PDB file of C-alpha atoms in Angstrom:
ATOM      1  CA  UNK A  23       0.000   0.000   0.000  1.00 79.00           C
ATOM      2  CA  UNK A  24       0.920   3.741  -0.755  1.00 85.00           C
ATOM      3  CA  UNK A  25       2.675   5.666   2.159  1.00 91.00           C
ATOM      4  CA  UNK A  26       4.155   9.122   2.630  1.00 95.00           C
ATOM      5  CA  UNK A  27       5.985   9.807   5.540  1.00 96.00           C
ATOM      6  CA  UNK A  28       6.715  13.427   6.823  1.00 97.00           C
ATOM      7  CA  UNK A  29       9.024  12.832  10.158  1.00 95.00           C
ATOM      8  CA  UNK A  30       9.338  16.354  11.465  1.00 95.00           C
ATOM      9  CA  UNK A  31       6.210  17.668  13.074  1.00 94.00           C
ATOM     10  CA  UNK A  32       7.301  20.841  13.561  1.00 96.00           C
ATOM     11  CA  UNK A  33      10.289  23.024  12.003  1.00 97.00           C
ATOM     12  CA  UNK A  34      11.384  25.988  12.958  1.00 97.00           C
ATOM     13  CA  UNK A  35      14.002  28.329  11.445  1.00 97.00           C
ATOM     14  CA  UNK A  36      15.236  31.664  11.735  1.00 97.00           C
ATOM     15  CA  UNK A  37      14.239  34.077   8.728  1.00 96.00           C
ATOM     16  CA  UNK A  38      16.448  34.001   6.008  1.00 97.00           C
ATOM     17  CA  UNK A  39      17.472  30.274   6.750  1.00 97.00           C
ATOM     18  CA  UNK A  40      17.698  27.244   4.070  1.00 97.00           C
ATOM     19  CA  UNK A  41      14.528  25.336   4.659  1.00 97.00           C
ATOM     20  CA  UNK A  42      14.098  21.778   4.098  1.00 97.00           C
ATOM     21  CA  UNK A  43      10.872  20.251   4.917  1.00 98.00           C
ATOM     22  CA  UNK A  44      11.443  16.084   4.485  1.00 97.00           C
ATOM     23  CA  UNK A  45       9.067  13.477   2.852  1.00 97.00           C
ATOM     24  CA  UNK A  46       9.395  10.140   1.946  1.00 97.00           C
ATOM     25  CA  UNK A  47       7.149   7.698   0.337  1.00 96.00           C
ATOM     26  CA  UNK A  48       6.451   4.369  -0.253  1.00 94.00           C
ATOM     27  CA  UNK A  49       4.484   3.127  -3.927  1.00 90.00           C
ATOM     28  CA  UNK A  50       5.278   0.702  -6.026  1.00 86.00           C
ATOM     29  CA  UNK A  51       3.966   2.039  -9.269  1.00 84.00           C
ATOM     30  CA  UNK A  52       5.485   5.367 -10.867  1.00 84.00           C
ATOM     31  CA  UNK A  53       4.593   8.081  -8.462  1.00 87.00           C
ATOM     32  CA  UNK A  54       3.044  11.505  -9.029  1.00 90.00           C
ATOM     33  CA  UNK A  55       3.689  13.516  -6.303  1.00 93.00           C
ATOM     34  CA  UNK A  56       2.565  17.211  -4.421  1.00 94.00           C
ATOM     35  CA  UNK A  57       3.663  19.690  -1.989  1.00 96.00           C
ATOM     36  CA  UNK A  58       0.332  21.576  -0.697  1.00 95.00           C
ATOM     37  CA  UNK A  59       0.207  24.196   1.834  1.00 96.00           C
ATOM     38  CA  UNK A  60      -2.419  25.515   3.974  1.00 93.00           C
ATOM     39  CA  UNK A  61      -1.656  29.293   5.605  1.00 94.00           C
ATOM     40  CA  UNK A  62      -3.220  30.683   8.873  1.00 91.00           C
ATOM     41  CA  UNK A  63      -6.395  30.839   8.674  1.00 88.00           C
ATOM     42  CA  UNK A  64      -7.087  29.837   5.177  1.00 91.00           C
ATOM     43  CA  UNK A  65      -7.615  26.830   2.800  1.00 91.00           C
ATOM     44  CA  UNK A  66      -5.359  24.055   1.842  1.00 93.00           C
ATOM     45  CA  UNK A  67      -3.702  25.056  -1.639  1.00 92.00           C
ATOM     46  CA  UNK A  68      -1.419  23.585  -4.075  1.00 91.00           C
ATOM     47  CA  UNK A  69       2.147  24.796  -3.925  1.00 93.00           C
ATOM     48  CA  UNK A  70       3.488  22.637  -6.311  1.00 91.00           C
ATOM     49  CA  UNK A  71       4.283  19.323  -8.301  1.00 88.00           C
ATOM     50  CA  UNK A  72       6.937  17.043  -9.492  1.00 84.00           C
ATOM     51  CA  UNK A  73       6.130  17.035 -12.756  1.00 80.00           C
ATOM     52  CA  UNK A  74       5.856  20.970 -12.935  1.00 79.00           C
ATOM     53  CA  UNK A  75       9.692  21.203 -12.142  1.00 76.00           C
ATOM     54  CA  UNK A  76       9.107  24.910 -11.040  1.00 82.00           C
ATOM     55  CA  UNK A  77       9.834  27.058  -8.175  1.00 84.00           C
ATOM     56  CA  UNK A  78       6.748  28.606  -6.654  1.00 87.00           C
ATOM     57  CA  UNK A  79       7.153  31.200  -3.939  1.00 91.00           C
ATOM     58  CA  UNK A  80      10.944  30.594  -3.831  1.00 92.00           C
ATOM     59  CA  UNK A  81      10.299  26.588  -3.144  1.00 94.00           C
ATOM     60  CA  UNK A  82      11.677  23.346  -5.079  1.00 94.00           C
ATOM     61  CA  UNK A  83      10.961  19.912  -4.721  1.00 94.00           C
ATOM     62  CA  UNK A  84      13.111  17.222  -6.630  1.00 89.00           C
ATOM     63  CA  UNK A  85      11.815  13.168  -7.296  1.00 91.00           C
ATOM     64  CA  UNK A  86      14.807  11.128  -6.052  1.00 92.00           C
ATOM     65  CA  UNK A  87      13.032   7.671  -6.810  1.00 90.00           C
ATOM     66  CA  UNK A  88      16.283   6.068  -6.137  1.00 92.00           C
ATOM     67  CA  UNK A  89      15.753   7.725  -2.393  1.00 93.00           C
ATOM     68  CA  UNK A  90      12.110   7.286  -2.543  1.00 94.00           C
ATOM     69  CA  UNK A  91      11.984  10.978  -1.287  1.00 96.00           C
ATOM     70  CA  UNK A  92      10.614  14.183  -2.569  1.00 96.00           C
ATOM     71  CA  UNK A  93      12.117  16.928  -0.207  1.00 97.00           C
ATOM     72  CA  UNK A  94      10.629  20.651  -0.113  1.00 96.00           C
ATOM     73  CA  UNK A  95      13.364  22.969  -0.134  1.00 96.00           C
ATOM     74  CA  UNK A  96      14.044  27.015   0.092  1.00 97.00           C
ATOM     75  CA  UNK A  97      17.171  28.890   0.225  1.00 97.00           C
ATOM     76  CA  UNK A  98      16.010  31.916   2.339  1.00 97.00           C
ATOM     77  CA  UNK A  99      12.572  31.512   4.513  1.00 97.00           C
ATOM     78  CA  UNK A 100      10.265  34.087   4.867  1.00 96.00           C
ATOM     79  CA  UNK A 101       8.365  34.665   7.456  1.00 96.00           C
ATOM     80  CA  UNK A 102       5.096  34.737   5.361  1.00 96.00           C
ATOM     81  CA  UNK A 103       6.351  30.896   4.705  1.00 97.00           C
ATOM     82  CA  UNK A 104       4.560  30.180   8.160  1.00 97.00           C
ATOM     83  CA  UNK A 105       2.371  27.534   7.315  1.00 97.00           C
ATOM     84  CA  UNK A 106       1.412  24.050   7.738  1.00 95.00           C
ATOM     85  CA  UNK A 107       2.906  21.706   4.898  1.00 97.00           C
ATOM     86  CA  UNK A 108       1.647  18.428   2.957  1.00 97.00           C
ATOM     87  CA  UNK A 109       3.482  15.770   1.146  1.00 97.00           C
ATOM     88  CA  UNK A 110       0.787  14.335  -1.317  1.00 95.00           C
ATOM     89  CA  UNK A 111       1.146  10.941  -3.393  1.00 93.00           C
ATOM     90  CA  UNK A 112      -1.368  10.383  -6.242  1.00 89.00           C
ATOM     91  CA  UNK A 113      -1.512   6.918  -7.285  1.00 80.00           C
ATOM     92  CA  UNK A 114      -3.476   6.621 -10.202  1.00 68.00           C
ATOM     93  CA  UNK A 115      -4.963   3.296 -10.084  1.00 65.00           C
ATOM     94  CA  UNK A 116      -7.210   4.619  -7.336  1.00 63.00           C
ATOM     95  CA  UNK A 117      -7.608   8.303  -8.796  1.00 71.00           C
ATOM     96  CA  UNK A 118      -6.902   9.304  -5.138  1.00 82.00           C
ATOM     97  CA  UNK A 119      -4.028  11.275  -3.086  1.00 89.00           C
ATOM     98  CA  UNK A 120      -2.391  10.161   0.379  1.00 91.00           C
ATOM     99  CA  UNK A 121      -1.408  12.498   2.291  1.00 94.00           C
ATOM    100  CA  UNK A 122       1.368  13.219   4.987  1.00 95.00           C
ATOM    101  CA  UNK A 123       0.918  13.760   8.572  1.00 93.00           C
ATOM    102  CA  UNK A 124       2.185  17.457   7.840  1.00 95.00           C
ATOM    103  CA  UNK A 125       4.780  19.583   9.040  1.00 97.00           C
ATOM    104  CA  UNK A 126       4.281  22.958  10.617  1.00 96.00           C
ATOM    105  CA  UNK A 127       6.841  25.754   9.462  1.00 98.00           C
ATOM    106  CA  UNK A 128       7.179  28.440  11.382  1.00 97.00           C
ATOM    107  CA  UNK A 129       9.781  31.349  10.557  1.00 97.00           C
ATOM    108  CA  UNK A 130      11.028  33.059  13.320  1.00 95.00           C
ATOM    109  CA  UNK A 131      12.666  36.685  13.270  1.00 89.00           C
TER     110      UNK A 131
ATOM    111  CA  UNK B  12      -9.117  27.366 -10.711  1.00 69.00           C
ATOM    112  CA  UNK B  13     -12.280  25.849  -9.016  1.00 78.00           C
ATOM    113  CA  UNK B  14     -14.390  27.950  -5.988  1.00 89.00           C
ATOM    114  CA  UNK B  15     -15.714  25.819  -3.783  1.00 94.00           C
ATOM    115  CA  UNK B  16     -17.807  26.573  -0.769  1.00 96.00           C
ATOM    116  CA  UNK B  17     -19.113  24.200   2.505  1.00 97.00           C
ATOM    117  CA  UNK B  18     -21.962  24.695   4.438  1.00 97.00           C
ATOM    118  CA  UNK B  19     -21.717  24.795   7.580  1.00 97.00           C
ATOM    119  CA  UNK B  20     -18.216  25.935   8.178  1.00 96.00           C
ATOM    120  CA  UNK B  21     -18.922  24.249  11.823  1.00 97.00           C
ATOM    121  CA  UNK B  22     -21.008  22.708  14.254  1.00 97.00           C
ATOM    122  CA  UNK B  23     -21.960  21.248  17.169  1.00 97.00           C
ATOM    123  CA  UNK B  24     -23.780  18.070  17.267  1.00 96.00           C
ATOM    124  CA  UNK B  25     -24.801  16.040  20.235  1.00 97.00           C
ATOM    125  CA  UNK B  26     -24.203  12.119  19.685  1.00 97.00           C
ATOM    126  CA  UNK B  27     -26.381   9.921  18.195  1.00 97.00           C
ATOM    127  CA  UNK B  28     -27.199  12.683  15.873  1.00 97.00           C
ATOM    128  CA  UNK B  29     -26.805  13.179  12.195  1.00 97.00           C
ATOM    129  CA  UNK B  30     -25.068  16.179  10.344  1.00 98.00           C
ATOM    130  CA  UNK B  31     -25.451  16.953   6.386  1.00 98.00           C
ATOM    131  CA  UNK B  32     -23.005  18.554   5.188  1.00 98.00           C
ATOM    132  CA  UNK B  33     -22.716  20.934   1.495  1.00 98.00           C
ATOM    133  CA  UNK B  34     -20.196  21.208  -0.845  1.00 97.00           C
ATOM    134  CA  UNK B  35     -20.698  24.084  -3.605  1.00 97.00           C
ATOM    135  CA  UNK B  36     -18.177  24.286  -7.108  1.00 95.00           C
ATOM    136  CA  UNK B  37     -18.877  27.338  -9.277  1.00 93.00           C
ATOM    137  CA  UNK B  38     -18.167  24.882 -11.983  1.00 89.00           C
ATOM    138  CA  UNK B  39     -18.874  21.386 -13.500  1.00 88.00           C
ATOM    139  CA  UNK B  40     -15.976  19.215 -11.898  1.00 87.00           C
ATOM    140  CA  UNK B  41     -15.677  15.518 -13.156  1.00 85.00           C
ATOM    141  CA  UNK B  42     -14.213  14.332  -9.581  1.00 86.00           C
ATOM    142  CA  UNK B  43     -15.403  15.011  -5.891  1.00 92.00           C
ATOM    143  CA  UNK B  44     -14.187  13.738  -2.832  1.00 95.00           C
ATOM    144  CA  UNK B  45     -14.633  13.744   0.808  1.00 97.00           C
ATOM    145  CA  UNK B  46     -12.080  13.986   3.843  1.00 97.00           C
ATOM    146  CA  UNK B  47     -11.363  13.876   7.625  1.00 96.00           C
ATOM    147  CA  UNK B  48      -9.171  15.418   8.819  1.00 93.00           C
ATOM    148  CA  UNK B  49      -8.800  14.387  12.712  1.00 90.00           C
ATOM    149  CA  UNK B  50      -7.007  16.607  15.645  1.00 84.00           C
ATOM    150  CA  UNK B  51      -3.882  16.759  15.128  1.00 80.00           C
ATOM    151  CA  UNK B  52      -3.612  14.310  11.937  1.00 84.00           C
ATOM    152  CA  UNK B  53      -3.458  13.893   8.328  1.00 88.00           C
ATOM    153  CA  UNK B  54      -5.896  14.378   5.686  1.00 92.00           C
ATOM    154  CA  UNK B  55      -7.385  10.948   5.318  1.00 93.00           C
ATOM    155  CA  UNK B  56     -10.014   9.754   1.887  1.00 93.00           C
ATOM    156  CA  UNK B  57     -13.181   8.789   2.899  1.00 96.00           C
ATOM    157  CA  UNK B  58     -14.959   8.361  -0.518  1.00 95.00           C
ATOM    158  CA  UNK B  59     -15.154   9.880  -3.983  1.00 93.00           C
ATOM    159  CA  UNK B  60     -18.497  10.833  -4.887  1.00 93.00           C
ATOM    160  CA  UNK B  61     -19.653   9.488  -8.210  1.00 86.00           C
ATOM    161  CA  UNK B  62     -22.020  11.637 -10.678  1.00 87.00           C
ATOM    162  CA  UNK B  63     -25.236   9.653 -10.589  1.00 82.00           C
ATOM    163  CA  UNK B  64     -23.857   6.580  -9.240  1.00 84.00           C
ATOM    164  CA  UNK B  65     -23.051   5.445  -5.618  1.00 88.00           C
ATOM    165  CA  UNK B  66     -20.240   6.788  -3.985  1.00 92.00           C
ATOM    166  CA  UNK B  67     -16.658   4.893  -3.871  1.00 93.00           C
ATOM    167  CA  UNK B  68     -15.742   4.129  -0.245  1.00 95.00           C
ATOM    168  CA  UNK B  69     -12.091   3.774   0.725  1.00 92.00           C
ATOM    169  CA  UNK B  70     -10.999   0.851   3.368  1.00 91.00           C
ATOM    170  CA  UNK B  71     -12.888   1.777   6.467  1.00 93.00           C
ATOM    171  CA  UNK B  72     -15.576   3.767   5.623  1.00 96.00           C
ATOM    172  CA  UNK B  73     -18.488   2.528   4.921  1.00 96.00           C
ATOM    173  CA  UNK B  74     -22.332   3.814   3.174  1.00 96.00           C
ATOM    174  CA  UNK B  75     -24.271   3.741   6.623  1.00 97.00           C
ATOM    175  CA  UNK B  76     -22.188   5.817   8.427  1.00 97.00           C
ATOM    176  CA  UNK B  77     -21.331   7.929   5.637  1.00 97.00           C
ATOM    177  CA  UNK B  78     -23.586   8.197   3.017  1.00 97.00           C
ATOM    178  CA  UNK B  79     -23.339  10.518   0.092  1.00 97.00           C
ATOM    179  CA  UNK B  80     -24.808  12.232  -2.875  1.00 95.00           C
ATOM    180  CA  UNK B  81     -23.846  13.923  -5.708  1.00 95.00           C
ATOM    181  CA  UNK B  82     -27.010  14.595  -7.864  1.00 93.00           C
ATOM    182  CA  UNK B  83     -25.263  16.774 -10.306  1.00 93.00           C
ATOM    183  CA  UNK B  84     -21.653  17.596 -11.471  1.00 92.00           C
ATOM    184  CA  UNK B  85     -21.489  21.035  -8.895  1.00 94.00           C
ATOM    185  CA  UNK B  86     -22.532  19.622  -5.804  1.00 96.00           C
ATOM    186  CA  UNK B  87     -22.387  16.752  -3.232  1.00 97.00           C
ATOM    187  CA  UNK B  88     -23.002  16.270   0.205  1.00 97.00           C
ATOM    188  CA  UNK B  89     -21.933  13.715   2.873  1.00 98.00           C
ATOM    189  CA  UNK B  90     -23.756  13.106   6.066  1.00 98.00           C
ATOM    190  CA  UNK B  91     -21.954  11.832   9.274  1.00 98.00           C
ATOM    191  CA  UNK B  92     -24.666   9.569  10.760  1.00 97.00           C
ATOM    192  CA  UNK B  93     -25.749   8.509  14.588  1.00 97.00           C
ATOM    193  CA  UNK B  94     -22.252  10.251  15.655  1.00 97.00           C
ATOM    194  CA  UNK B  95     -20.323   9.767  18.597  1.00 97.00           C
ATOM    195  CA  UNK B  96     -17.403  12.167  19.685  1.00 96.00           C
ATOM    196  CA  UNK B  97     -14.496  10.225  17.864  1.00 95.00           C
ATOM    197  CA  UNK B  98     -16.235  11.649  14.417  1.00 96.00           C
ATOM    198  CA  UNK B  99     -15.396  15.090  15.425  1.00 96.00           C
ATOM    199  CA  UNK B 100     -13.305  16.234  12.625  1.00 96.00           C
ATOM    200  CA  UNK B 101     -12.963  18.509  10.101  1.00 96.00           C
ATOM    201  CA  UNK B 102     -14.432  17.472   6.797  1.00 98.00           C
ATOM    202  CA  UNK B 103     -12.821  18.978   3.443  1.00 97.00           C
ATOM    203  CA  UNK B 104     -14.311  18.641   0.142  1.00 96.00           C
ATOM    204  CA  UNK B 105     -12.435  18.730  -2.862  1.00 94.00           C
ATOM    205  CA  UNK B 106     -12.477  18.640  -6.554  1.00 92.00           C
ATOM    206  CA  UNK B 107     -10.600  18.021  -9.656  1.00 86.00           C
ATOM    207  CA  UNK B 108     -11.721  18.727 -13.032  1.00 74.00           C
ATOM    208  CA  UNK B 109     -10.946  16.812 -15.588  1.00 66.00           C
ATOM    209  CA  UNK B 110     -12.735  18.925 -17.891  1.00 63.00           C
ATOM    210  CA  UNK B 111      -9.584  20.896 -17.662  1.00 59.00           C
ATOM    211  CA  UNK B 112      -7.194  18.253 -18.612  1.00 60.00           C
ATOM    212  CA  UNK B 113      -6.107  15.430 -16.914  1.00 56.00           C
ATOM    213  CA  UNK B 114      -3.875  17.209 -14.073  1.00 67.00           C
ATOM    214  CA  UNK B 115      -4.475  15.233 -10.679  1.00 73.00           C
ATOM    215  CA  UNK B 116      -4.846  18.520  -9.258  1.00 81.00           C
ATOM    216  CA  UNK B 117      -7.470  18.554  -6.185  1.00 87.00           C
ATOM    217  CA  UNK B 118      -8.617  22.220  -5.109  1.00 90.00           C
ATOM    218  CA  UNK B 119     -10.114  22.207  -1.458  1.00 93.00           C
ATOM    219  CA  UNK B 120     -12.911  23.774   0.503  1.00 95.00           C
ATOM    220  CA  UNK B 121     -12.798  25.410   3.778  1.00 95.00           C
ATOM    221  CA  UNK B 122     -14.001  22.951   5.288  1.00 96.00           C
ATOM    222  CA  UNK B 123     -16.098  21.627   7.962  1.00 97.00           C
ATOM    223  CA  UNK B 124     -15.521  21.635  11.468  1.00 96.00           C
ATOM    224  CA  UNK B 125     -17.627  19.152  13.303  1.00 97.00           C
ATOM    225  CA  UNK B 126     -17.547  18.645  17.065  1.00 97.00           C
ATOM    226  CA  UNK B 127     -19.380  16.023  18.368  1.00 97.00           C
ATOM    227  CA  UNK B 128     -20.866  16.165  22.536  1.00 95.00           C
TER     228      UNK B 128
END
C-alpha cells in the first residue's frame, strides 16, 4: 500500500534560513507527487508538483526515486512561509491522493 | 481554478445525531471527494463521490455511516450519521476537473468543522 511519511512535526528556522521540509514515500507504481500548503487561517492550496519542475514562492521539490523521497526545499525563509505543509502521493490506479501527517513551518525573526 | 464553498463551516452536534453537510463548485468538476481530517492528523479519503452513481468508499468507511450524494456535477453532500465524539473532525471537500485536462490537481474547501458532545 501507498505511504508518505513526513518525520518532522514541527520546524522551525530563523528568517532568512535554508529550509528543508522532508518526505518520503512508499508506492510501487510510478509516483506523481505534491507539496500543498495551507496558511493561517485559510484553505489548503497547491504549492506545487513534481512534474511541474518549477519554483513557486521561492520553493523546489526534486523526485529522487532512487531515495524514494521528494524533499521541499528554500534557500532563504520568509516569514510569510509560516504555514502548515503536505506531502501528497497520487496513485493513479485509485484516482486518489495520500497524504502526509504534515509539518508545521514556522519562521522566526 | 475551481471555488468551492461548505456549508456549515462548523457545528456542534450532540451524539447519536446526524449532520449533512454541502459542498458548492462554481463549476462542473468531473471528480469530488470527501475527507477527515482528525485533531492533530493527516488528511485521510473517505470516498469519492460518483455523478449519478453510488459513492466509492475507501478501506474503512463505509455507506451507513457515511452516506453521500452527488445529484449533479457542482454539488455533493456527505452526512456523518448517529455520531459519537471520535467523528469530530474537520471534513474537506475537494475537486478536480478533468474537464480541464487530466492534471491530478485537487482544489479544497474550507471545510467543515464538526464537534461532536
Amino acid at each position: 500500500a501507498q505511504r508518505v511519511t513526513q518525520p518532522e512535526k514541527l520546524l522551525s528556522v530563523f528568517k532568512g534560513a535554508p529550509v528543508e521540509l522532508k518526505c518520503n514515500y512508499s508506492y510501487s507504481g510510478s509516483p506523481e507527487l505534491f507539496w500543498y500548503v495551507q496558511y493561517s487561517r485559510q484553505r489548503l492550496q497547491l504549492l506545487l508538483r513534481h512534474i511541474s519542475r518549477e519554483s513557486i514562492k521561492g520553493f523546489t521539490a526534486d523526485l529522487n526515486k532512487g531515495e524514494t523521497s521528494f524533499h521541499l526545499k528554500k534557500p532563504f525563509a520568509q516569514e510569510e512561509d509560516s504555514a502548515m505543509y503536505y506531502c501528497a502521493l497520487f496513485t493513479g490506479g485509485g484516482n486518489k491522493l495520500t497524504f502526509g501527517t504534515g509539518t508545521q513551518l514556522k519562521v522566526e525573526l | 481554478s475551481a471555488v468551492i464553498s461548505q456549508k456549515p463551516s462548523r457545528d456542534i452536534c450532540q451524539r447519536g445525531t446526524s449532520l449533512t453537510i454541502q459542498c458548492q463548485v462554481d463549476s462542473q468538476v468531473t471528480m469530488m471527494f470527501w475527507y477527515r481530517q482528525q485533531p492533530g492528523q493527516s488528511l485521510t479519503l473517505i470516498a469519492t463521490a460518483n455523478q449519478g452513481s453510488e459513492a466509492t468508499y475507501e478501506s474503512g468507511f463505509v455507506i451507513d455511516k457515511f452516506p453521500i450524494s452527488r445529484p449533479n456535477l457542482t454539488f455533493s453532500t456527505l452526512t456523518v450519521s448517529n455520531m459519537s465524539p471520535e467523528d469530530s473532525s474537520i471534513y474537506l471537500c475537494s475537486v478536480e476537473n478533468r474537464f480541464a485536462g487530466a492534471s491530478n490537481e485537487q482544489f479544497f474547501g474550507p471545510g467543515t468543522r464538526l464537534t461532536v458532545l
